mmCIF file of C-alpha atoms in Angstrom:
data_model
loop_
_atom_site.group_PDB
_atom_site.id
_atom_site.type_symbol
_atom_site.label_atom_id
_atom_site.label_comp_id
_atom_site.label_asym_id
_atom_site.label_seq_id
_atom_site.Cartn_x
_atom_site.Cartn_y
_atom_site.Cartn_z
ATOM 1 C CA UNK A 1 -21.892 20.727 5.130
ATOM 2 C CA UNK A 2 -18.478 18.964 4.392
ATOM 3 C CA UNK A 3 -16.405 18.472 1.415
ATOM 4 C CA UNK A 4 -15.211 15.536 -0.649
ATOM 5 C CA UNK A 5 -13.069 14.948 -3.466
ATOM 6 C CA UNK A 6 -14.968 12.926 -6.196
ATOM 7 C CA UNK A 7 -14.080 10.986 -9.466
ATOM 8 C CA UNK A 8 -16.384 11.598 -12.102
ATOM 9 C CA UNK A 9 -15.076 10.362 -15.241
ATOM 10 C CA UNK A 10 -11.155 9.730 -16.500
ATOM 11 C CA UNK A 11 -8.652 12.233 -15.474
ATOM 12 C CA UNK A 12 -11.874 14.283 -13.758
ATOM 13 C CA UNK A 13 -11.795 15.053 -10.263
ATOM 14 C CA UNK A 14 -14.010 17.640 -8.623
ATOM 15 C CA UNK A 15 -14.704 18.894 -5.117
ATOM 16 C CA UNK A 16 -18.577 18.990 -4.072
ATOM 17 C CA UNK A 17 -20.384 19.774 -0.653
ATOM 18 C CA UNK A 18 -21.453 15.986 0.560
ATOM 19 C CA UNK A 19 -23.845 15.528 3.549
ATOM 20 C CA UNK A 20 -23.138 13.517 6.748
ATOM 21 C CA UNK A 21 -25.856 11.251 7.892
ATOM 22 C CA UNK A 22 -25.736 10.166 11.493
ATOM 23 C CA UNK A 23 -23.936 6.512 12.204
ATOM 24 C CA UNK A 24 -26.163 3.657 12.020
ATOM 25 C CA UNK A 25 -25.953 0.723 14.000
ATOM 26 C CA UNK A 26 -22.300 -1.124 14.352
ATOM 27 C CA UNK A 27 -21.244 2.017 12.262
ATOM 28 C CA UNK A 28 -18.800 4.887 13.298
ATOM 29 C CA UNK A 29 -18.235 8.553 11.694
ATOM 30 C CA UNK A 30 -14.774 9.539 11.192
ATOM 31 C CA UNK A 31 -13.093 13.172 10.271
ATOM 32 C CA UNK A 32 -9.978 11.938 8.038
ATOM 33 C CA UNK A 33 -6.822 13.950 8.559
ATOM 34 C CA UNK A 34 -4.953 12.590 6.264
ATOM 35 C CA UNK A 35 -5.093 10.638 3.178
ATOM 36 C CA UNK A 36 -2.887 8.833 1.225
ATOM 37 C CA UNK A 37 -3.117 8.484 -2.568
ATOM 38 C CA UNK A 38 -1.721 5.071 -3.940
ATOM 39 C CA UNK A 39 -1.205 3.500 -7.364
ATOM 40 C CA UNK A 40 -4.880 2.217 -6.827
ATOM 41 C CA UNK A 41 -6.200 5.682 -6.586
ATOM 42 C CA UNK A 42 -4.057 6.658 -9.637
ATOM 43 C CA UNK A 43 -5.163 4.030 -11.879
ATOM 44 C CA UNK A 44 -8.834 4.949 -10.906
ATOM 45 C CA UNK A 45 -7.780 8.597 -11.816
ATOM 46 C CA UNK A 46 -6.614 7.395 -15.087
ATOM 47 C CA UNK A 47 -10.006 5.302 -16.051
ATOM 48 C CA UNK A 48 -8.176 1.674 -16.034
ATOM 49 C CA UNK A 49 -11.290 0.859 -13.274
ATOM 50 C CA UNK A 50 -14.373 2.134 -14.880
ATOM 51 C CA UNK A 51 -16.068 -1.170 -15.230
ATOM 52 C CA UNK A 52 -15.527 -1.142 -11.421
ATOM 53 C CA UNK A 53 -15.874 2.000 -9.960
ATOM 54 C CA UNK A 54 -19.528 3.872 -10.137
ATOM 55 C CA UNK A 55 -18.941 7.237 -10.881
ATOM 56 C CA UNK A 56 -19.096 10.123 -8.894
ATOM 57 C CA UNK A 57 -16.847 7.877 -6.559
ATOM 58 C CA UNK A 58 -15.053 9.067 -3.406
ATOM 59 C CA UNK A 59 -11.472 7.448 -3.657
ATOM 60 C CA UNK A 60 -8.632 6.896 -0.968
ATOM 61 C CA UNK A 61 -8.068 4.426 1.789
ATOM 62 C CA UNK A 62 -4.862 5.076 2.813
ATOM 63 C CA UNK A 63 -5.616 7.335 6.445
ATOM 64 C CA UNK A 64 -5.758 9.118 9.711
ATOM 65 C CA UNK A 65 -8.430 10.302 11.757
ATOM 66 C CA UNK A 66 -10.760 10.481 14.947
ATOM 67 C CA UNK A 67 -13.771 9.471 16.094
ATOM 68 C CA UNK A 68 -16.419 11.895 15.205
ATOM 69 C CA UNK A 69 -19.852 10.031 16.443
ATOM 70 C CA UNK A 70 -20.613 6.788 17.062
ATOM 71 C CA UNK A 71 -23.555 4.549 16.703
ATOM 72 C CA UNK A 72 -25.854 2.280 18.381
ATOM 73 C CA UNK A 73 -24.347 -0.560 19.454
ATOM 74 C CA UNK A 74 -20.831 0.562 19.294
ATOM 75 C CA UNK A 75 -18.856 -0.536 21.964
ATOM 76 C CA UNK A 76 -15.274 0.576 22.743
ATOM 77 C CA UNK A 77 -15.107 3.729 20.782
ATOM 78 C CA UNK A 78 -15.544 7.406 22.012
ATOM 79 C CA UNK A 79 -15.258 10.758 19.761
ATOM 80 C CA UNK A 80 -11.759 11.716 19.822
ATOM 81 C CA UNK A 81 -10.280 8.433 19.570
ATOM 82 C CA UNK A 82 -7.243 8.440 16.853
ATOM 83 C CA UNK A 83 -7.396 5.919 14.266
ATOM 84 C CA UNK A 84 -7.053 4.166 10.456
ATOM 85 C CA UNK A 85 -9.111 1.897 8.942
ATOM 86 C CA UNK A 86 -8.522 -1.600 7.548
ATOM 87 C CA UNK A 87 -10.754 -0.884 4.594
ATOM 88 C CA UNK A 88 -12.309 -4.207 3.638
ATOM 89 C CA UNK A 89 -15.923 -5.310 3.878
ATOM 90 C CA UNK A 90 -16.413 -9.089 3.454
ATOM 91 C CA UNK A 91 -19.183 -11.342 3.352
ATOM 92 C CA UNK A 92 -17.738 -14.159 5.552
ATOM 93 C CA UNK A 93 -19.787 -16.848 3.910
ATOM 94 C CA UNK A 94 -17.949 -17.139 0.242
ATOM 95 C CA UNK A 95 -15.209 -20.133 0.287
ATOM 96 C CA UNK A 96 -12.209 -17.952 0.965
ATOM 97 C CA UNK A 97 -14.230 -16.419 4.006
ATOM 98 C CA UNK A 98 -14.750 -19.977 5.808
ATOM 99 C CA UNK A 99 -11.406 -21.125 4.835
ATOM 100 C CA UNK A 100 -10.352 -17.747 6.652
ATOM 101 C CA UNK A 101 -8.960 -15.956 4.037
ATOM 102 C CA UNK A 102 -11.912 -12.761 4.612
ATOM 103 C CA UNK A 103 -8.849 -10.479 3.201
ATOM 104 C CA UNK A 104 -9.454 -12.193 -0.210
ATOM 105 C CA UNK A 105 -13.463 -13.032 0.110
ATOM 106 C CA UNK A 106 -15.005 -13.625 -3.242
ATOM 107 C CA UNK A 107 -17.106 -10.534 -3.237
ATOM 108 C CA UNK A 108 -14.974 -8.335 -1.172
ATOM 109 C CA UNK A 109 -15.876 -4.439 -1.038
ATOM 110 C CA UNK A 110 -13.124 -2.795 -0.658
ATOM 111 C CA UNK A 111 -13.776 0.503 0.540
ATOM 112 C CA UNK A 112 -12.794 3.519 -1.166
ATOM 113 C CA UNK A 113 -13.192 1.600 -4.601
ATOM 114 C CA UNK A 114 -15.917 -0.393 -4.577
ATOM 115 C CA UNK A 115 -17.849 2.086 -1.785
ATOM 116 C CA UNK A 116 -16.955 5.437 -0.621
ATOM 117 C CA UNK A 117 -13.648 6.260 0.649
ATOM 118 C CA UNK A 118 -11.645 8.910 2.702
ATOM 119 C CA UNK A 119 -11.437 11.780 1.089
ATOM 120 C CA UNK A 120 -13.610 13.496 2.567
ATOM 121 C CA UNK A 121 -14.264 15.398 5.674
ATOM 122 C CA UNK A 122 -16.573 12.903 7.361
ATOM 123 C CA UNK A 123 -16.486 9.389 6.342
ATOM 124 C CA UNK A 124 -19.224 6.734 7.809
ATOM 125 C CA UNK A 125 -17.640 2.824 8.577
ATOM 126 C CA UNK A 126 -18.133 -0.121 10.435
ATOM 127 C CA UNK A 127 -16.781 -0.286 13.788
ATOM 128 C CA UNK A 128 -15.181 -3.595 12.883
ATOM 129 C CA UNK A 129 -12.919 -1.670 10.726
ATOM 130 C CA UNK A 130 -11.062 0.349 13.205
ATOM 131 C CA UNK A 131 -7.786 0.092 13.906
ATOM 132 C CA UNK A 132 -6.447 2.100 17.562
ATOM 133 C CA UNK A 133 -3.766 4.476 17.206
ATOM 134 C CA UNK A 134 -1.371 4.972 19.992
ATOM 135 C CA UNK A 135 -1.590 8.597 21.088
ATOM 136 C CA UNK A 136 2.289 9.036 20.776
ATOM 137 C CA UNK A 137 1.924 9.081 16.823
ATOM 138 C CA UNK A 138 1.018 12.167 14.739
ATOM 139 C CA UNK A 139 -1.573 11.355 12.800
ATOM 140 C CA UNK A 140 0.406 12.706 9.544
ATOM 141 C CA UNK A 141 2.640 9.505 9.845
ATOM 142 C CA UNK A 142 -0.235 7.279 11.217
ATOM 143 C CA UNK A 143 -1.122 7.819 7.257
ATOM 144 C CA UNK A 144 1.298 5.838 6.114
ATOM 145 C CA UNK A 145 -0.249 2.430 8.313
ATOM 146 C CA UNK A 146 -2.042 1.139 5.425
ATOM 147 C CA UNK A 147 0.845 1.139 3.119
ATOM 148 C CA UNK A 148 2.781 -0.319 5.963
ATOM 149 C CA UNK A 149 0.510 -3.463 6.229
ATOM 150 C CA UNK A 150 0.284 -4.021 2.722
ATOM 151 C CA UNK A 151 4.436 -4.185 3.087
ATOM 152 C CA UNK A 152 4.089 -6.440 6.473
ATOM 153 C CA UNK A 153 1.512 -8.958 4.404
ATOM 154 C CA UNK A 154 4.116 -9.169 1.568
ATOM 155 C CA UNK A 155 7.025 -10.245 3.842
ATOM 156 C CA UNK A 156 5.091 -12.685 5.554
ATOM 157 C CA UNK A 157 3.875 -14.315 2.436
ATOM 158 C CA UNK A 158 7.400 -14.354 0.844
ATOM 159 C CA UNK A 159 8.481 -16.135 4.950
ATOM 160 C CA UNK A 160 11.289 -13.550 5.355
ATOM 161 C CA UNK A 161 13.815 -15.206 7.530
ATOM 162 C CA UNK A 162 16.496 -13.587 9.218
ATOM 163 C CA UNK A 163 20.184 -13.734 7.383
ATOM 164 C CA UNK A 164 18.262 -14.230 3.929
ATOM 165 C CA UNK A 165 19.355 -11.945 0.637
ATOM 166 C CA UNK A 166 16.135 -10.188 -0.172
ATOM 167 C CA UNK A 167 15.806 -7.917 -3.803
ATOM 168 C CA UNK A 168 13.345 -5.612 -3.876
ATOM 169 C CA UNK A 169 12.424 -4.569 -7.652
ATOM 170 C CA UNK A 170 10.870 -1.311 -7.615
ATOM 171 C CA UNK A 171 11.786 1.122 -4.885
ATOM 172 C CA UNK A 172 8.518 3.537 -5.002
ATOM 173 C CA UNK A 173 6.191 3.738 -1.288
ATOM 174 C CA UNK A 174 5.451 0.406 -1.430
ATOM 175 C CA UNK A 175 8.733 -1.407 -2.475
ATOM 176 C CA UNK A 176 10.826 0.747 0.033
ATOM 177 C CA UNK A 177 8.278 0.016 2.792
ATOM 178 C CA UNK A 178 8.373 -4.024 1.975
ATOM 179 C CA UNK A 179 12.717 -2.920 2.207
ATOM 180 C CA UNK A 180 12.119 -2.061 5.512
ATOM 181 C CA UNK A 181 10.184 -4.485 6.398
ATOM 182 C CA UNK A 182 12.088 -7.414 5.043
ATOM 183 C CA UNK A 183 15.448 -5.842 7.065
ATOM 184 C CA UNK A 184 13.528 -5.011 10.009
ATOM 185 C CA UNK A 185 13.109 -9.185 10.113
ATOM 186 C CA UNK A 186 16.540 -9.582 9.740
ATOM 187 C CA UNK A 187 17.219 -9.675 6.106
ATOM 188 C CA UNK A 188 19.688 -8.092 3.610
ATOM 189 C CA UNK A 189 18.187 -6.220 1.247
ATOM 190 C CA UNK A 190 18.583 -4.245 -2.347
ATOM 191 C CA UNK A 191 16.304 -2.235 -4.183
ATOM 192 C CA UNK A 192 16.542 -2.380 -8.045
ATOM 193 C CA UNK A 193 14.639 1.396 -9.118
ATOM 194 C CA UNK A 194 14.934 3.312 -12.285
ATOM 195 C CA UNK A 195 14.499 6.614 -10.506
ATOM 196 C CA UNK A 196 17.408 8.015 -9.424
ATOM 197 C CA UNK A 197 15.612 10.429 -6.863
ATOM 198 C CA UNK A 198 13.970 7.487 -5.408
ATOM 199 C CA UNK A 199 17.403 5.086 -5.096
ATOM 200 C CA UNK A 200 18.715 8.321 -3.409
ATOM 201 C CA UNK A 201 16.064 8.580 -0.682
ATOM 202 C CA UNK A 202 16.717 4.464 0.109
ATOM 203 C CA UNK A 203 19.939 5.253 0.526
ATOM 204 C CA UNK A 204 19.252 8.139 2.794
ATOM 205 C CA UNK A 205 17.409 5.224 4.801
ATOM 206 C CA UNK A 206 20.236 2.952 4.580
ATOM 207 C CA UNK A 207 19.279 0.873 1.568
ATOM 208 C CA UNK A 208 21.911 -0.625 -1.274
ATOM 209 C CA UNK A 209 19.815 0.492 -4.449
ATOM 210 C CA UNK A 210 20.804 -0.749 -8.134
ATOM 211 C CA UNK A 211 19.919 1.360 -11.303
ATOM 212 C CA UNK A 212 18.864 -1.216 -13.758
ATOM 213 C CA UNK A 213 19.195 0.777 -16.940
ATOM 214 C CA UNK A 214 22.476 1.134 -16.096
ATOM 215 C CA UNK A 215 23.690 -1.772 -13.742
ATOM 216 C CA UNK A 216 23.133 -5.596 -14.756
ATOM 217 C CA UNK A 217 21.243 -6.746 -11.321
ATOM 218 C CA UNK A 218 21.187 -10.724 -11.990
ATOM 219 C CA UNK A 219 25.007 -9.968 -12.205
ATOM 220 C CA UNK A 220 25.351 -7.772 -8.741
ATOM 221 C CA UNK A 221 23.440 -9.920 -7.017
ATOM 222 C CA UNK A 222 25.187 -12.696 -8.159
ATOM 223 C CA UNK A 223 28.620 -11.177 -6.907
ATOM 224 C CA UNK A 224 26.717 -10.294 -3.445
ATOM 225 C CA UNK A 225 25.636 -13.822 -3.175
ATOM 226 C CA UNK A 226 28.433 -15.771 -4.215
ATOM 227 C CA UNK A 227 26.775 -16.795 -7.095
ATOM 228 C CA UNK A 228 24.085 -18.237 -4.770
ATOM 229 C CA UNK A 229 21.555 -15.921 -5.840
ATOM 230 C CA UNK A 230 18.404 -14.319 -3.949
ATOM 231 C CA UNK A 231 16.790 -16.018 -1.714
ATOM 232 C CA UNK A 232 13.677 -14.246 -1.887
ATOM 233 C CA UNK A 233 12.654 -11.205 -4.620
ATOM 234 C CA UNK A 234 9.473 -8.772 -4.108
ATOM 235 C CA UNK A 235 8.257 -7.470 -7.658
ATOM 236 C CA UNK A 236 6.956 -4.687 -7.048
ATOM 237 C CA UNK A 237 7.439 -2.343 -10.781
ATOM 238 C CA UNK A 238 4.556 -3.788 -12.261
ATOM 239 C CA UNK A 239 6.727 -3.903 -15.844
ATOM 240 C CA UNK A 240 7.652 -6.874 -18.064
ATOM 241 C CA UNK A 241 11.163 -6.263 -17.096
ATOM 242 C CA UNK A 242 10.939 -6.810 -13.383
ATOM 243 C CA UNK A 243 9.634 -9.444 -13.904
ATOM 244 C CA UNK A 244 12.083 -11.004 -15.771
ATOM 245 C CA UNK A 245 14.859 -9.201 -13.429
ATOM 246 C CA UNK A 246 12.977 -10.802 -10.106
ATOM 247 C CA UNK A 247 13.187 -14.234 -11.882
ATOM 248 C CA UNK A 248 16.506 -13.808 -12.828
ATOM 249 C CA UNK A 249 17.687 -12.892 -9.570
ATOM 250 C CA UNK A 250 16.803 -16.092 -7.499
ATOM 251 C CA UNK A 251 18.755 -18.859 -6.299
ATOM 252 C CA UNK A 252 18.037 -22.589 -6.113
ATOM 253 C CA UNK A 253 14.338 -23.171 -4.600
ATOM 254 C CA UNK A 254 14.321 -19.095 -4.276
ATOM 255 C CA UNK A 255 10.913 -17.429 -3.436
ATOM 256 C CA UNK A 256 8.931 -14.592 -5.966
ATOM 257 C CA UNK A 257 6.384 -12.456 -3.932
ATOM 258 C CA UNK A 258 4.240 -10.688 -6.774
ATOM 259 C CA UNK A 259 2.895 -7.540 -5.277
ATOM 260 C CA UNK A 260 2.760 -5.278 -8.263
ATOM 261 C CA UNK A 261 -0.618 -5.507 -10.423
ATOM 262 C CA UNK A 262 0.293 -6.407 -13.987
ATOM 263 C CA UNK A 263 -2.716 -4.647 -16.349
ATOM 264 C CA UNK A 264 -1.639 -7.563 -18.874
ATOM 265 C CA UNK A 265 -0.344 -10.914 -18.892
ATOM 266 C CA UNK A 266 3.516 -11.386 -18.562
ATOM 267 C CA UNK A 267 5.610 -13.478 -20.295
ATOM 268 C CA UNK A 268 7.705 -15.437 -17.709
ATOM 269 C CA UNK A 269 10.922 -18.086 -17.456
ATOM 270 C CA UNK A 270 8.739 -20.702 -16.979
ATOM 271 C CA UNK A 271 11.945 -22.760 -17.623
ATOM 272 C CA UNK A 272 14.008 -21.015 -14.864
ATOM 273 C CA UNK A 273 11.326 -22.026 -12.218
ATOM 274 C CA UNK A 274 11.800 -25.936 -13.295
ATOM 275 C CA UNK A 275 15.415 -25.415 -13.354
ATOM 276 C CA UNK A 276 15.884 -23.556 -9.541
ATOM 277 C CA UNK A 277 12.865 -24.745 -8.154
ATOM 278 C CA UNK A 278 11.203 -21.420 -7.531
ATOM 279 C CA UNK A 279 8.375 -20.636 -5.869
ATOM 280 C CA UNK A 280 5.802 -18.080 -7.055
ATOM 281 C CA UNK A 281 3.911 -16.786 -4.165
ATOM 282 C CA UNK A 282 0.718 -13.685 -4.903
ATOM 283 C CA UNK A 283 0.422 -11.208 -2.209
ATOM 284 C CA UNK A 284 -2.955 -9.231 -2.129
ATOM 285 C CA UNK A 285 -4.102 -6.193 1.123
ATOM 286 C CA UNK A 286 -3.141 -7.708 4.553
ATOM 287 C CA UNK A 287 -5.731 -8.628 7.820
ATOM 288 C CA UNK A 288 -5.566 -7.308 11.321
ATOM 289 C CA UNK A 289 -2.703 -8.667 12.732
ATOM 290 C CA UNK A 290 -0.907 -6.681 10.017
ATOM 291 C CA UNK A 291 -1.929 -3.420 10.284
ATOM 292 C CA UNK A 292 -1.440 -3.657 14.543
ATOM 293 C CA UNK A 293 2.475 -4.775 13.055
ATOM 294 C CA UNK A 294 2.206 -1.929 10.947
ATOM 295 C CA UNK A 295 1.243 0.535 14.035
ATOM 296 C CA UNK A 296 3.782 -0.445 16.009
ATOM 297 C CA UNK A 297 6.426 -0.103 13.394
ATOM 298 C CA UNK A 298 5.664 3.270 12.273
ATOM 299 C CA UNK A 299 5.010 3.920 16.150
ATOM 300 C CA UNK A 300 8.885 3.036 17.182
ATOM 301 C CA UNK A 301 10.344 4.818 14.035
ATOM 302 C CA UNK A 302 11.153 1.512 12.443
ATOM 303 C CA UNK A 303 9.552 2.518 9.383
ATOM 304 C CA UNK A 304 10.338 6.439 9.241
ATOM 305 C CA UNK A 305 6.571 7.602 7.872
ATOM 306 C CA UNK A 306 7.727 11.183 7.749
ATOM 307 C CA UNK A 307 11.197 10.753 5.231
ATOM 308 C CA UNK A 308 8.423 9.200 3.141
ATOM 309 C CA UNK A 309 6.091 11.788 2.870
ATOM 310 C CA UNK A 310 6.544 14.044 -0.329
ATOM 311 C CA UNK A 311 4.175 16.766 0.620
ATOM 312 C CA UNK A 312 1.113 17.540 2.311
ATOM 313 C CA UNK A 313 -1.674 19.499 0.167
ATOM 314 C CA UNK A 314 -5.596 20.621 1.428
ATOM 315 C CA UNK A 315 -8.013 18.711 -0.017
ATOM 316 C CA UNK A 316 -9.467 21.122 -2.644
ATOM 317 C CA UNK A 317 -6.043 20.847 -4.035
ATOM 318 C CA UNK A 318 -6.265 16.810 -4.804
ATOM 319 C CA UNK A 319 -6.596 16.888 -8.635
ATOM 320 C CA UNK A 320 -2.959 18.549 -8.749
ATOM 321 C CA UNK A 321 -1.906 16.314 -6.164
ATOM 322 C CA UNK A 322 -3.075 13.629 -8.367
ATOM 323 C CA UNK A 323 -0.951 14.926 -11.415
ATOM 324 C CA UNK A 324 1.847 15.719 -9.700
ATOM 325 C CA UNK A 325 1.945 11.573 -8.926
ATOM 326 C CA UNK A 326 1.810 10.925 -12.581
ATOM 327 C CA UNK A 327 5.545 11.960 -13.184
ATOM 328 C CA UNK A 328 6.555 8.749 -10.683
ATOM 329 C CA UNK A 329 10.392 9.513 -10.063
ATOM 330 C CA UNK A 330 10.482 12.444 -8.003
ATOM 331 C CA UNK A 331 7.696 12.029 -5.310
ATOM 332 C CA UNK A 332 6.764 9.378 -3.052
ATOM 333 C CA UNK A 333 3.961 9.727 -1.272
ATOM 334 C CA UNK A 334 1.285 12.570 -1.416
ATOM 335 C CA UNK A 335 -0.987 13.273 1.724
ATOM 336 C CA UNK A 336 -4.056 15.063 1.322
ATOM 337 C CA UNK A 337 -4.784 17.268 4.321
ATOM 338 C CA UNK A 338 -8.682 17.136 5.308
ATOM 339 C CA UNK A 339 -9.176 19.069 8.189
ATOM 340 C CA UNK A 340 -11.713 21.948 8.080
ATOM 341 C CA UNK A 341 -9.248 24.256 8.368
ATOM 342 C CA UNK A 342 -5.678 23.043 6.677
ATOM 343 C CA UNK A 343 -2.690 25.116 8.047
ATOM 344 C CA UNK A 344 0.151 22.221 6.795
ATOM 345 C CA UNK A 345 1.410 19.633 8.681
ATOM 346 C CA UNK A 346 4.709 19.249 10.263
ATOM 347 C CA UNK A 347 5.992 15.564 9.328
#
């Protein structure tokens, strides 16, 4: 008998014995090590999903792990192997599917919302969702891949170029990880962030980072660019005023990535966009080739997994985890530690 860590109704979590059927065919079981929680998981937490998520629901998607057992027809895969997942599940007939967009299919099942996800001991998923970890990465860091591709699929969507002046608004996990991404390629970056523990951990990594309750951005960046402006801005806050702070930011045929999910329609300069010739880009979860980018770049320290890791915590202890998250500023990421026997992990 295992354990998993269940949602059962808004701010409810609970931890319950679950069973672990054998693999069926094209199928794979995992033991997670460690698991991630994201915004997703939080607004889940909070209820803002209940029309999507069927209750009791085992959340996360963000992980590490090995091969447990694997199932018929499985080829390629042997118990012990390290890996994450890429957690989506498409139907590969919808219109996005043939037009090769599987990432976005029409009726995508993204697992660990829409089916069960990782926290849990042993986890059942199609081979097809593997991704190899090299053995030279701890598997406390290799949780941090996910996160990593979402970042890599945001960059490539905005077309980071090298020598381009890139803002990043909103410097939690995500929006430092799209940072380092976006200077990895080349760029110069800033992170706006309200937090001030947050601007002070991008700065331990090397990052300019703006306080805009205090600092006016549109004017910094206009005295970094010449008056140019941005080439490219990431919103990433998910508020009404990053928006208007990632519009305001961009220069003449400048480039908006929207990565942050907006629970309500935003009011935005509609007027700036005719005036500068913007370009308003949507970036949504990432496909293969990103999360191998993403291995290899938490693999040669380029993105520095541990200096984002907050704390590790045993599973049993994921609904403190979970409100610990709530208070934003002064924690970045949160791994939940699911081996059978949790001792702490050394990031």
């Amino acid at each position: 008998m295992t354990l998993a860590v269940r949602y059962t109704a808004a701010r409810t979590l609970d931890t319950a014995p679950a069973l672990s059927a054998p693999p069926g065919p094209g199928e794979v079981e995992l033991a997670p090590a460690y698991v991630g929680i994201c915004g997703t998981d939080l607004h889940i937490f909070h209820g803002d999903m209940d029309a999507r998520v069927k209750t009791p629901a085992v959340l996360g998607h963000e992980m590490s792990g090995r091969v447990v057992r694997v199932g018929p027809g499985v080829e390629g895969w042997a118990p012990g192997d390290a890996v994450t997942v890429m957690p989506l599940r498409w139907d590969d007939t919808c219109t996005a599917c043939r037009a090769g967009h599987r990432h976005v299919c029409q009726h995508l099942d993204f697992i660990g919302i829409d089916s069960p996800g990782a926290m849990q001991q042993r986890w059942t998923v199609p081979a097809s969702t593997l991704i190899r970890l090299p053995a030279s990465v701890p598997l406390v860091r290799a949780a941090l891949v996910e996160p990593t591709a979402v970042a890599v699929h945001d960059v490539g969507r905005a077309a980071v170029r090298e020598g381009e002046r890139v803002v990043v608004v909103g410097g939690g996990p995500v929006g430092i990880l799209i940072a380092l991404v976006a200077r990895a390629a080349g760029a110069d970056v800033r992170v706006a962030e309200l937090s001030a523990h947050r601007r002070a951990l991008a700065a331990a990594l090397g990052l300019s980072a703006w306080d805009p309750a205090v600092d006016d951005v549109p004017e910094l960046v206009r005295e970094w660019t010449g008056d140019a402006g941005a080439d490219v801005a990431f919103e990433v806050s998910g508020a009404a005023g990053g928006v208007d702070t990632a519009v305001e930011v961009l220069g003449v045929r400048g480039r908006l990535c929207l990565v942050a999910i907006h629970p309500r329609p935003r009011e935005v300069n509609l007027h700036r966009f005719f005036w500068r010739e913007l370009t308003l880009v949507g970036a949504r979860l990432y496909d293969r080739s990103d999360f191998e980018k993403a291995v290899a770049l938490v693999a040669d320290g380029t993105i520095p997994a541990e200096r984002l890791i907050s704390k590790v915590v045993p599973l049993t202890e994921a609904p403190a985890a979970f409100e610990a998250l709530e208070g934003g500023g002064d924690v970045m990421k949160i791994l939940l530690d699911c081996t059978d026997d949790p001792q702490g992990a050394a990031v």
